[in-house]
XYZ file of C-alpha atoms in Angstrom:
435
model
C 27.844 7.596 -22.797
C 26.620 4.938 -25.046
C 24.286 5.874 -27.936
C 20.650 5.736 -28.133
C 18.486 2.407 -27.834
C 14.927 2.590 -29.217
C 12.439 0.715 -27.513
C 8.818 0.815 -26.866
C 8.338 1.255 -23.029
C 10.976 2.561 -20.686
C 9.621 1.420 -16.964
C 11.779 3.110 -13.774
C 11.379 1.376 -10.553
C 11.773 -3.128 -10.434
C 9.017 -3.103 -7.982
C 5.330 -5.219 -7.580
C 4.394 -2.334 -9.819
C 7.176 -1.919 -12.471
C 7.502 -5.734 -12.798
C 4.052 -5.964 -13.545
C 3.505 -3.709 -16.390
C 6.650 -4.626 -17.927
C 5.542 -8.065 -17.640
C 1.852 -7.850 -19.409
C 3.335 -5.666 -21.811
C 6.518 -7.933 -22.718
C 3.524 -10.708 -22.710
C 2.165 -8.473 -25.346
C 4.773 -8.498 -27.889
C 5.915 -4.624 -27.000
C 9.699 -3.989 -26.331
C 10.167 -3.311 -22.634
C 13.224 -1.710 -20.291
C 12.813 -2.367 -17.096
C 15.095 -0.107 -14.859
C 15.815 -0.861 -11.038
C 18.452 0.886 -8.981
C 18.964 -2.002 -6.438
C 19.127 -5.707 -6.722
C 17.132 -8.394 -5.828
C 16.528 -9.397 -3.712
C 16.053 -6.809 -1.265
C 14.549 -5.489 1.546
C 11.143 -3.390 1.260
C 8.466 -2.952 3.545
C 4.751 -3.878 3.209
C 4.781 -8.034 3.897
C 1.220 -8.419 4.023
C -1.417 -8.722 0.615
C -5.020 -9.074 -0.087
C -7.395 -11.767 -1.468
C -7.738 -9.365 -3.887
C -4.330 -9.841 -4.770
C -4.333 -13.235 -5.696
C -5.661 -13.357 -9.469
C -3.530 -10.875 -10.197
C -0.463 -13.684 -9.617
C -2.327 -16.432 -11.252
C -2.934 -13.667 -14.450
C 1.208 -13.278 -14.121
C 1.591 -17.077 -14.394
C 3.565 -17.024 -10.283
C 0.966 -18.300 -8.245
C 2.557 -21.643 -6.854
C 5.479 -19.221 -6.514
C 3.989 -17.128 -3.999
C 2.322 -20.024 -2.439
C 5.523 -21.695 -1.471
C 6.737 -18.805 0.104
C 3.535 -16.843 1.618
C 2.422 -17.190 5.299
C -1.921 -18.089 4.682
C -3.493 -14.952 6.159
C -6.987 -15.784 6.794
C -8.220 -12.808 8.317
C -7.297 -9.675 10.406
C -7.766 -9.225 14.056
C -8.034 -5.461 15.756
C -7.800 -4.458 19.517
C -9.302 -1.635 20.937
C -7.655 -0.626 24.225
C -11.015 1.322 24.816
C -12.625 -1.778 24.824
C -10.358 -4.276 26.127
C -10.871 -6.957 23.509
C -10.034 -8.244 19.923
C -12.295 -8.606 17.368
C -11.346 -11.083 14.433
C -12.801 -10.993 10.466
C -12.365 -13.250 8.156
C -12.403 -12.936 4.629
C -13.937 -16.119 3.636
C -17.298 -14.164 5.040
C -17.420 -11.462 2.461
C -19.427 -10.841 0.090
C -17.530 -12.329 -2.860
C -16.198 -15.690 -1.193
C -13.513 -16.274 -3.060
C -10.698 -16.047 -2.828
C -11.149 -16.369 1.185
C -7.686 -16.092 2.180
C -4.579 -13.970 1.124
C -0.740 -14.450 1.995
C 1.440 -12.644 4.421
C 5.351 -12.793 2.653
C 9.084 -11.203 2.440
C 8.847 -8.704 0.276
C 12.195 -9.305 -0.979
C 11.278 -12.804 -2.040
C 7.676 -11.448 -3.662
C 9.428 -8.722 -5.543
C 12.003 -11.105 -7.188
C 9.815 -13.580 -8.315
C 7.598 -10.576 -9.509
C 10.566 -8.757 -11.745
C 12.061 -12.333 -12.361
C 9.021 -13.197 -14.166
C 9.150 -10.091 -16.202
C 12.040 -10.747 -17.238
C 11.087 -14.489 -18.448
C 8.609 -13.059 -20.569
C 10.721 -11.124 -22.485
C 11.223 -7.508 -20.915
C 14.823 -6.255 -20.762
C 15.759 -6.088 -17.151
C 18.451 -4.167 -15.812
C 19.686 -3.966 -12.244
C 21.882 -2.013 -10.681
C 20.609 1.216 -13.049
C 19.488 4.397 -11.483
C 17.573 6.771 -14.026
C 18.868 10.083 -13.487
C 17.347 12.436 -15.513
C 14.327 12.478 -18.567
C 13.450 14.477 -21.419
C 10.122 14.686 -22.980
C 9.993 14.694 -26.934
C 6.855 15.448 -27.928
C 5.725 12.801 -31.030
C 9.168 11.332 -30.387
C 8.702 9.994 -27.151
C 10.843 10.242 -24.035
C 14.353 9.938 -23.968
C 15.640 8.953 -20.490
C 19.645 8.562 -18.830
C 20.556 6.389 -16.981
C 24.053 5.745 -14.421
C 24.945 1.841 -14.020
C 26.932 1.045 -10.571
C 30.213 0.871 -12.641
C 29.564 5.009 -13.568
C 28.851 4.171 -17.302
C 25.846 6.238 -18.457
C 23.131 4.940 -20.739
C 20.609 6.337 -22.875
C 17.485 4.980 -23.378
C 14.703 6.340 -26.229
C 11.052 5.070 -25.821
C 7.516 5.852 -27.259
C 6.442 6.181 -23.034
C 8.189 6.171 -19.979
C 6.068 4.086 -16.830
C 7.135 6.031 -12.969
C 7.237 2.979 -11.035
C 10.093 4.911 -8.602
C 8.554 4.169 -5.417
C 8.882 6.347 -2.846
C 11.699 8.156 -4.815
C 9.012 9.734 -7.235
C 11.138 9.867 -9.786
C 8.654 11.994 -12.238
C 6.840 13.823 -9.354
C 9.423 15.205 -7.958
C 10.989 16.565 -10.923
C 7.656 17.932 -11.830
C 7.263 19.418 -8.494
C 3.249 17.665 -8.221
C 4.369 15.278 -5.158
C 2.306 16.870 -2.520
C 2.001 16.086 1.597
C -1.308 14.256 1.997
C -3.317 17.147 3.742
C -5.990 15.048 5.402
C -3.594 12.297 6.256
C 0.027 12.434 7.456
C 2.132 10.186 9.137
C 5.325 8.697 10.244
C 6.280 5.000 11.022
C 9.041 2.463 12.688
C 9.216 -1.060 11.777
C 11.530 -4.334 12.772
C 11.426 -8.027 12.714
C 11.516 -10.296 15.983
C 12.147 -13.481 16.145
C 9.747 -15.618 18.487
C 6.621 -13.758 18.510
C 3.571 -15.383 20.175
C 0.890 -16.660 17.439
C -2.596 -18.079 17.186
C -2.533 -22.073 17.749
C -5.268 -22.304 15.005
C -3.483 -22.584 11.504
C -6.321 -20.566 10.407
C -5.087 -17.193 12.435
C -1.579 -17.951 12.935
C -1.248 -15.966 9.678
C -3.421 -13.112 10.798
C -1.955 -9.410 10.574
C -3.156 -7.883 13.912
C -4.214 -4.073 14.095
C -3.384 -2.515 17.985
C -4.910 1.102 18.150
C -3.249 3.123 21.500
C -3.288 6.966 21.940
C -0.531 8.345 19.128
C -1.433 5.491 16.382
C -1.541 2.031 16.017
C 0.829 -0.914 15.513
C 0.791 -4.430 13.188
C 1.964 -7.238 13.642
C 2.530 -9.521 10.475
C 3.550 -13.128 10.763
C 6.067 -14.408 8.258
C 6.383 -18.308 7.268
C 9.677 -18.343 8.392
C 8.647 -17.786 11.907
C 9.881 -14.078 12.014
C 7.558 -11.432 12.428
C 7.106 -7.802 10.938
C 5.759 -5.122 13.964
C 5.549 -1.641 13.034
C 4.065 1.172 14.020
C 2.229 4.331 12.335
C 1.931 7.236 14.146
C 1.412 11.268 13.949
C 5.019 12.994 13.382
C 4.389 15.265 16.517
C 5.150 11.769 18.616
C 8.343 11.101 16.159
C 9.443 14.730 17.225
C 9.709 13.689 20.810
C 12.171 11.503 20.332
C 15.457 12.289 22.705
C 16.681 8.608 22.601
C 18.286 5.709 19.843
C 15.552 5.213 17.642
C 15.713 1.312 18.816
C 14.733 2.234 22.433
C 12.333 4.978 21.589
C 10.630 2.208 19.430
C 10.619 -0.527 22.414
C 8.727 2.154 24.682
C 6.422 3.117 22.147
C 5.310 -1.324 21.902
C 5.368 -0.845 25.714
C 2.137 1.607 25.354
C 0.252 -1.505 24.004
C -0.620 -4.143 26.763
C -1.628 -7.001 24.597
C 1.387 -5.952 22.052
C 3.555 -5.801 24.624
C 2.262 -9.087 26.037
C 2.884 -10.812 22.568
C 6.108 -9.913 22.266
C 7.266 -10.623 25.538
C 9.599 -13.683 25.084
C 10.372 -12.500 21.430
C 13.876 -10.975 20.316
C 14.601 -8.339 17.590
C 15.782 -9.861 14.608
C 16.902 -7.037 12.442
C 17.256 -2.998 12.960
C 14.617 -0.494 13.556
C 14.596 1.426 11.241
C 12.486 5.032 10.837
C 10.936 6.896 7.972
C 8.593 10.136 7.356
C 6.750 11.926 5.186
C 4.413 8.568 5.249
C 1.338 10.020 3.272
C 1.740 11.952 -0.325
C 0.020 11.931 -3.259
C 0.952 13.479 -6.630
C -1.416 15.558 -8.462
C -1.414 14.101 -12.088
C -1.316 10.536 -12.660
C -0.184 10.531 -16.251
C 0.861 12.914 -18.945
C 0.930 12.304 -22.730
C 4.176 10.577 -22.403
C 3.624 9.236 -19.313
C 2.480 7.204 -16.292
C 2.967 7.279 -12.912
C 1.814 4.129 -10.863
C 2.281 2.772 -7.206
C 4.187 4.500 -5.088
C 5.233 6.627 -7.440
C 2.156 8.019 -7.774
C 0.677 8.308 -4.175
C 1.237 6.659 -0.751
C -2.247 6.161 1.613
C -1.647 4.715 5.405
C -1.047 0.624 5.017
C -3.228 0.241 7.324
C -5.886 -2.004 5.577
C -2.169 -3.904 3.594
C -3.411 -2.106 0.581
C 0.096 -1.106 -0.955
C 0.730 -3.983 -3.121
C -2.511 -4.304 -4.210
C -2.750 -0.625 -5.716
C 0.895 -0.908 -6.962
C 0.118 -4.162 -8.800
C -3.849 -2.751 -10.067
C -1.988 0.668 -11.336
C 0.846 -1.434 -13.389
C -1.867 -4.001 -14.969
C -3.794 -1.039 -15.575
C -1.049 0.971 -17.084
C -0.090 -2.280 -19.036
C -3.679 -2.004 -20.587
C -3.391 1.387 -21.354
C -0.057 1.511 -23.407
C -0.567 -1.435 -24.948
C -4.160 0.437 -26.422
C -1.924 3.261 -26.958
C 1.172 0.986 -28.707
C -1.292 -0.420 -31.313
C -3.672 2.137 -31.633
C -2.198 5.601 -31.082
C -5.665 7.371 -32.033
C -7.164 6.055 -29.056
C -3.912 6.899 -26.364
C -6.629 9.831 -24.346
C -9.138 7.890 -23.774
C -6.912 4.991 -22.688
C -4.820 6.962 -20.176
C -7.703 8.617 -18.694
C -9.632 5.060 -17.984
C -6.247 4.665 -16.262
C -6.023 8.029 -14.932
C -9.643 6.513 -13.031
C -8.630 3.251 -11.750
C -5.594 4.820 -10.492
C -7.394 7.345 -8.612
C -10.171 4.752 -7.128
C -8.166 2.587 -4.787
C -6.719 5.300 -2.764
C -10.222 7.402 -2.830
C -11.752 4.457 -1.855
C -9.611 3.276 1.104
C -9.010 6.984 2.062
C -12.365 7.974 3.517
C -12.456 5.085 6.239
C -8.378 5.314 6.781
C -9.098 9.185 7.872
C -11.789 8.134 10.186
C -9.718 4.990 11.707
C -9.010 7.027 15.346
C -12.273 8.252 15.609
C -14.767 6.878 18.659
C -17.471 6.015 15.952
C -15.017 4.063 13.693
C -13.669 1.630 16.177
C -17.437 1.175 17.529
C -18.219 -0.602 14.188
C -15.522 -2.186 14.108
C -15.217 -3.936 17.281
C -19.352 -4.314 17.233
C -20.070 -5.599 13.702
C -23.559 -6.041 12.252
C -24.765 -7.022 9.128
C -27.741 -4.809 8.060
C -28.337 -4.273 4.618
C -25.309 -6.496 4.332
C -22.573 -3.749 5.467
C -20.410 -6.232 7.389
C -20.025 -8.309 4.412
C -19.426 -5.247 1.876
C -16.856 -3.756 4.761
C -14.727 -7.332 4.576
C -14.912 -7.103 0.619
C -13.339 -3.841 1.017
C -10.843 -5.102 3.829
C -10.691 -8.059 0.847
C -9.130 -5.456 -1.618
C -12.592 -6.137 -3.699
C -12.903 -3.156 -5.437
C -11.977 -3.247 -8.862
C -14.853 -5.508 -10.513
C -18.363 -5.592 -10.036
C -19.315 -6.695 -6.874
C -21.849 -4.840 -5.643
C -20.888 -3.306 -2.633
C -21.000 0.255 -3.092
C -24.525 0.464 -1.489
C -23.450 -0.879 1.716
C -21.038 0.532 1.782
C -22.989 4.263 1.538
C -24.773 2.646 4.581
C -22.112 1.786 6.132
C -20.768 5.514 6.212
C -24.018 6.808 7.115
C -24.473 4.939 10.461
C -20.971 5.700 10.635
C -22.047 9.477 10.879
C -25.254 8.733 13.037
C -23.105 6.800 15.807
C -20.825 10.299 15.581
C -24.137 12.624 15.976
C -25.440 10.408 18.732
C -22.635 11.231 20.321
C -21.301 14.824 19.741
C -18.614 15.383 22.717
C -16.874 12.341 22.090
C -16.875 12.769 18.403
C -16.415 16.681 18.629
C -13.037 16.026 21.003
C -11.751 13.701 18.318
C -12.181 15.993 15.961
C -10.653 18.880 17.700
C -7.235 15.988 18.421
C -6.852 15.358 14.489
C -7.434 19.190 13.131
C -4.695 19.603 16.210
C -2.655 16.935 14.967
C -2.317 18.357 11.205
C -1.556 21.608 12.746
C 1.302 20.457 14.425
C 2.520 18.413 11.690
C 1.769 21.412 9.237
C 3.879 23.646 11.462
C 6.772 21.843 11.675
C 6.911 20.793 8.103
C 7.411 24.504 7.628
């Protein structure tokens, strides 16, 4: 085991969130050690980003980089089997019109231009580099070891350690605070097919498409390379009933969506399905005196609104902020890590309340039957927009948004009631066999 190296800022985890805090921080003069257990490029899910998205690559000095590479997604387009149509937003009608459009891309591409940047200016990047275990030092920071590929182990001695593990929760796990979203679980299958049908109009060929049927819904995401990314979320109860290869049991489930089914009709698989549970967990603590978690790391909401990136890149600018306030001026390291502890928090509360409500009759009314009083449709597609972090003011709307939300649900109460009774069923199931 090699000896100690000192450095300021020990980050685990090379992906859109790691690479972006070590990135503003090496920007800031601090000495960064960035540590990813994979190399890039490689595959992730989670192709599709947000408007919202898009000054955060300009801030990081890539965005011709992502344009070169990124699929123009204008808008998103949901369909309702209940009522037997699409209905199509764009973002370019929002209340903040700019930036109108946002990029569909290969994740592996994004998230090696993303840590190859970091790297340019000036963190220390190591691939190949699993962090196995941590120790916390009090005043004397974190010490953490790593294993490279070759078996050599590797200390590394920092003033803060950044989680940025992914769904590996490096820190939460070990702290036992990683915790099964109770409101909100879920399980999901993905692949790529080649030959998908798409909109003629350049302006929705890059759309992501939302199909609700009966045990979830599906998305389809168009990549520029003509493949496309279809996946579908789902309650683990339908998982459980799984008695064939994961490939066919994920062919029938497309079947159970008409217009899906339609789309893909003359398209071919392009890679393997592959399968994955445990979709929705949160950790209880975002940060500790030594330490931050952000991304993934730190919690995991449904994708269905393509917010992942966008929360992973927010929480490592945001964590980026904080240690570099902390770096300089250690007297002020509290209130700095709990103005992160709040943006870290306010992305997933925010997108949480209408991602529990998706499956509900009242939800998919308003959103296959937009209106614009009091401005709601235009605060709803700044939300969709990922616009939620400065100071447009939508929060008003939004609060009447919710409330007709509730009034279409008391108007009426069977309907409503019966979905009600299916979710609380749902969780039950899913708590009783997680047990």
């Amino acid at each position: 085991m090699s000896a100690s190296i000192d450095t300021d800022v020990v980050i685990v985890g090379g992906g859109p969130a790691g690479s972006t805090a070590a990135a503003l921080l090496a920007e800031a003069g601090h000495r960064i050690v960035l540590l990813e257990k994979a190399h890039h490029p490689r595959f992730h899910i989670g192709e599709s980003l947000l408007p919202a998205n898009l000054p955060l690559f300009q801030r990081l000095g890539i965005a011709d980089e992502v344009r070169a590479i990124g699929m123009e997604k204008w808008g998103v387009e949901f369909y309702s089997p209940a009522h037997g149509r699409t209905q199509s937003y764009r973002f370019g009608d929002s209340w903040n019109k700019s930036p109108p459009h946002a990029y569909e891309v290969r994740r592996s591409q994004l998230d090696e231009i993303l840590i190859r940047r970091a790297g340019a200016l000036g963190a220390k990047v190591v691939q190949g580099c699993r962090a196995k275990s941590v120790e916390f030092l009090g005043d004397h920071g974190v010490r953490v070891q790593a294993q490279h590929e070759s078996g050599e182990a590797r200390i590394w001695q920092a003033r803060f350690l950044i989680d940025a593990s992914g769904r590996d929760t490096f820190l939460g796990t070990r702290f036992g605070i990683k915790q099964r979203n109770p409101r909100h679980n879920s399980s999901a299958m993905y692949a790529h097919f080649q030959g998908a049908w798409r909109h003629e109009d350049p302006r929705r060929a890059g759309d992501i498409g939302i199909f609700w049927f009966e045990h979830g819904w599906f998305w389809t995401i168009p990549l520029a390379d003509g493949i496309t990314s279809v996946g579908v979320v789902v309650w683990p109860y339908y998982m459980k009933r799984r008695a064939k290869p994961v490939r066919e049991f994920f062919l029938d489930t497309i079947a159970q969506s008409p217009l899906l089914a339609e789309r893909l009709a003359c398209a071919q698989l392009a890679s393997e399905v592959e399968a994955t549970g445990n979709y929705s967990y949160r950790c209880t603590r975002s940060c500790g005196e030594r330490y931050l978690l952000v991304g993934d790391a730190y919690s995991f909401i449904d994708p269905v609104f393509s917010s992942g990136v966008l929360f992973a890149m927010q929480g490592g600018a945001a964590a980026a902020a904080a240690l570099d306030l902390a770096l300089r001026e250690p007297a002020r390291r509290a209130s700095a890590f709990r103005h992160f502890d709040r943006v870290s928090r306010h992305g997933p509360r925010t997108f949480s309340w209408y991602i529990y409500r998706m499956t509900r009759p009242a939800m998919q009314e308003l959103f296959m039957d937009p209106h614009n009083p009091l401005r709601m449709r235009e605060a709803l597609l700044s939300l969709l927009a990922g616009d939620i972090y400065g100071r447009t003011p939508i929060w008003h709307s939004l609060r009447a948004f919710k409330m007709l939300y509730y009034l279409l649900s008391f108007l009426a109460p069977r309907r409503s009631l019966a979905a009600v009774r299916r979710r609380a069923l749902n969780l039950r199931i899913d708590g009783a066999t997680a047990g």
